[in-house]
Coordinates of C-alpha atoms in Angstrom, one line a residue:
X4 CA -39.2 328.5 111.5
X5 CA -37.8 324.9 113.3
X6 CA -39.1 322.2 111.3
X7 CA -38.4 318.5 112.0
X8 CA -40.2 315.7 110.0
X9 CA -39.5 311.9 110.1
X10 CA -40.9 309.6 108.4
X11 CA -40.3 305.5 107.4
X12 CA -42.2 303.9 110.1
X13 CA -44.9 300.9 109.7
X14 CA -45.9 297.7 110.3
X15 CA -42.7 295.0 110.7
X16 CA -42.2 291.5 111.9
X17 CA -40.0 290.6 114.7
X18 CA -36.7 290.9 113.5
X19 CA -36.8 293.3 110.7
X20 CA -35.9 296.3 110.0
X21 CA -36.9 299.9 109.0
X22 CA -35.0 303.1 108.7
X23 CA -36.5 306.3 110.3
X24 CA -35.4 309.8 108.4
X25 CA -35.7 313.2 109.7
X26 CA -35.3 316.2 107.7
X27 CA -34.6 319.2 109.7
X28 CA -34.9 322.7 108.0
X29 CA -35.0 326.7 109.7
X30 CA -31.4 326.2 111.5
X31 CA -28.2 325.5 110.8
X32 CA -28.0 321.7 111.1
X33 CA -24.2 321.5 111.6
X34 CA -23.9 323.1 114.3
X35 CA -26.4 320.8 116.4
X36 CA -26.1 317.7 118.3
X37 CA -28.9 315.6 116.9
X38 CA -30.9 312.5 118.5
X39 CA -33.9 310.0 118.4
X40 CA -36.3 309.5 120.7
X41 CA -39.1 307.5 121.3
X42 CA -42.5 307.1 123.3
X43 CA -44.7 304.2 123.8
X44 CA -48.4 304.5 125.1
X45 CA -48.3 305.2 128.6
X46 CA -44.4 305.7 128.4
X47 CA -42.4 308.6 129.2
X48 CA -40.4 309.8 125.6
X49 CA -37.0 308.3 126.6
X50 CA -33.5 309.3 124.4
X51 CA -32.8 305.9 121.8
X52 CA -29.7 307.7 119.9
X53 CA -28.0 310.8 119.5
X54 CA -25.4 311.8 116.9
X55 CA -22.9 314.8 117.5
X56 CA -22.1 317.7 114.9
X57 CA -18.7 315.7 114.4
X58 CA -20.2 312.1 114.4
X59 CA -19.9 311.3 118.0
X60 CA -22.5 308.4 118.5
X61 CA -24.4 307.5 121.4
X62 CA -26.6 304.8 122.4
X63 CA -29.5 303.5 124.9
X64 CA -28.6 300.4 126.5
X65 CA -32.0 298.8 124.7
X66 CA -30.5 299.8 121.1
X67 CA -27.0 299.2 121.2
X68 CA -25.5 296.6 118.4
X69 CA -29.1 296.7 116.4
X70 CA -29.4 300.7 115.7
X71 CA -27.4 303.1 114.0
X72 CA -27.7 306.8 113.9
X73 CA -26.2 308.7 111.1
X74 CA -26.2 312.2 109.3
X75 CA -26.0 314.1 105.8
X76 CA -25.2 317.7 106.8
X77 CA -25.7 318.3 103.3
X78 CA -29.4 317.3 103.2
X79 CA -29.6 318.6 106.8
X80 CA -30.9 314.5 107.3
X81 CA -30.5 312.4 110.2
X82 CA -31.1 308.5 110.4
X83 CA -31.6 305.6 112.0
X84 CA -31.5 302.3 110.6
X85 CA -33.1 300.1 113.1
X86 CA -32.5 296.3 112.5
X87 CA -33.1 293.0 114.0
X88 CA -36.7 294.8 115.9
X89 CA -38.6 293.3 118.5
X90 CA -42.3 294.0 119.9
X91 CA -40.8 296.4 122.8
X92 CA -39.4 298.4 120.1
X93 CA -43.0 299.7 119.3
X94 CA -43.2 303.6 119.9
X95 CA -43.5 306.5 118.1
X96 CA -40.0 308.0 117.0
X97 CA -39.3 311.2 117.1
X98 CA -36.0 313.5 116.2
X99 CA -34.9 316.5 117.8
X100 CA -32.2 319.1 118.1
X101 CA -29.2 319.5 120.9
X102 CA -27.3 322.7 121.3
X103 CA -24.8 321.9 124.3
X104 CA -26.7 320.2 126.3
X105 CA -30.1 321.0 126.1
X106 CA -32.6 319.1 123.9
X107 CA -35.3 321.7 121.8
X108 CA -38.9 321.5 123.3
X109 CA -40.0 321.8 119.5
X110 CA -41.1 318.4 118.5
X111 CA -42.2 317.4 115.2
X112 CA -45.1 314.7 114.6
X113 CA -42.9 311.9 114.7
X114 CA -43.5 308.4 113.1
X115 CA -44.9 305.3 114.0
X116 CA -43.1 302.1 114.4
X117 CA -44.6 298.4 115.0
X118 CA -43.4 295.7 115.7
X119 CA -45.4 292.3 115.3
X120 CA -44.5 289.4 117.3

């Protein structure tokens, strides 16, 4: 059975930083592309990061030079260290799972970030 669970959210001042992780277990994690995404009330879920099986890095426009998406194959873990936050950056972050080019439809609960002004 897919599992994905993040966790490392809370409460943060503008400026700060958190770092998400997302332990992944029921597949092979190595041989998946594997990316953060996050949705904001009212929001559609839109892609912040993704991380390839050979460390490929990719990034949203609204991220780029303050997050950093990483991996541990080893601990089937992927990260993202979020720094220098701002009050837009409030969502709920989620991980998932790419094989190719298609993103999983299984979703685990995600994690909360916010972000105080």
């Amino acid at each position: 059975q897919v599992q994905l669970v993040e966790s490392g959210g809370g409460l943060v001042q503008s400026g700060g930083s958190l770092r998400l992780s997302c332990v992944a277990s029921g597949f092979v994690f190595r041989n998946y592309n594997m990316g953060w995404f996050r949705q904001a009330p009212g929001k559609e879920r839109q892609l912040v990061a993704r991380i390839s099986g050979n460390n490929y890095k990719n990034y949203s426009d609204f991220v780029k030079g303050r997050f950093t998406i990483s991996r541990d194959d080893a601990k089937k873990t992927v990260y993202l260290q979020m720094n220098s936050l701002k009050p837009e950056d409030t969502a709920r972050y989620y991980c998932n799972r790419q094989y190719g080019n298609v993103w999983s439809d299984n979703w685990g609960q995600g994690t909360q970030v916010t972000v105080s002004s």
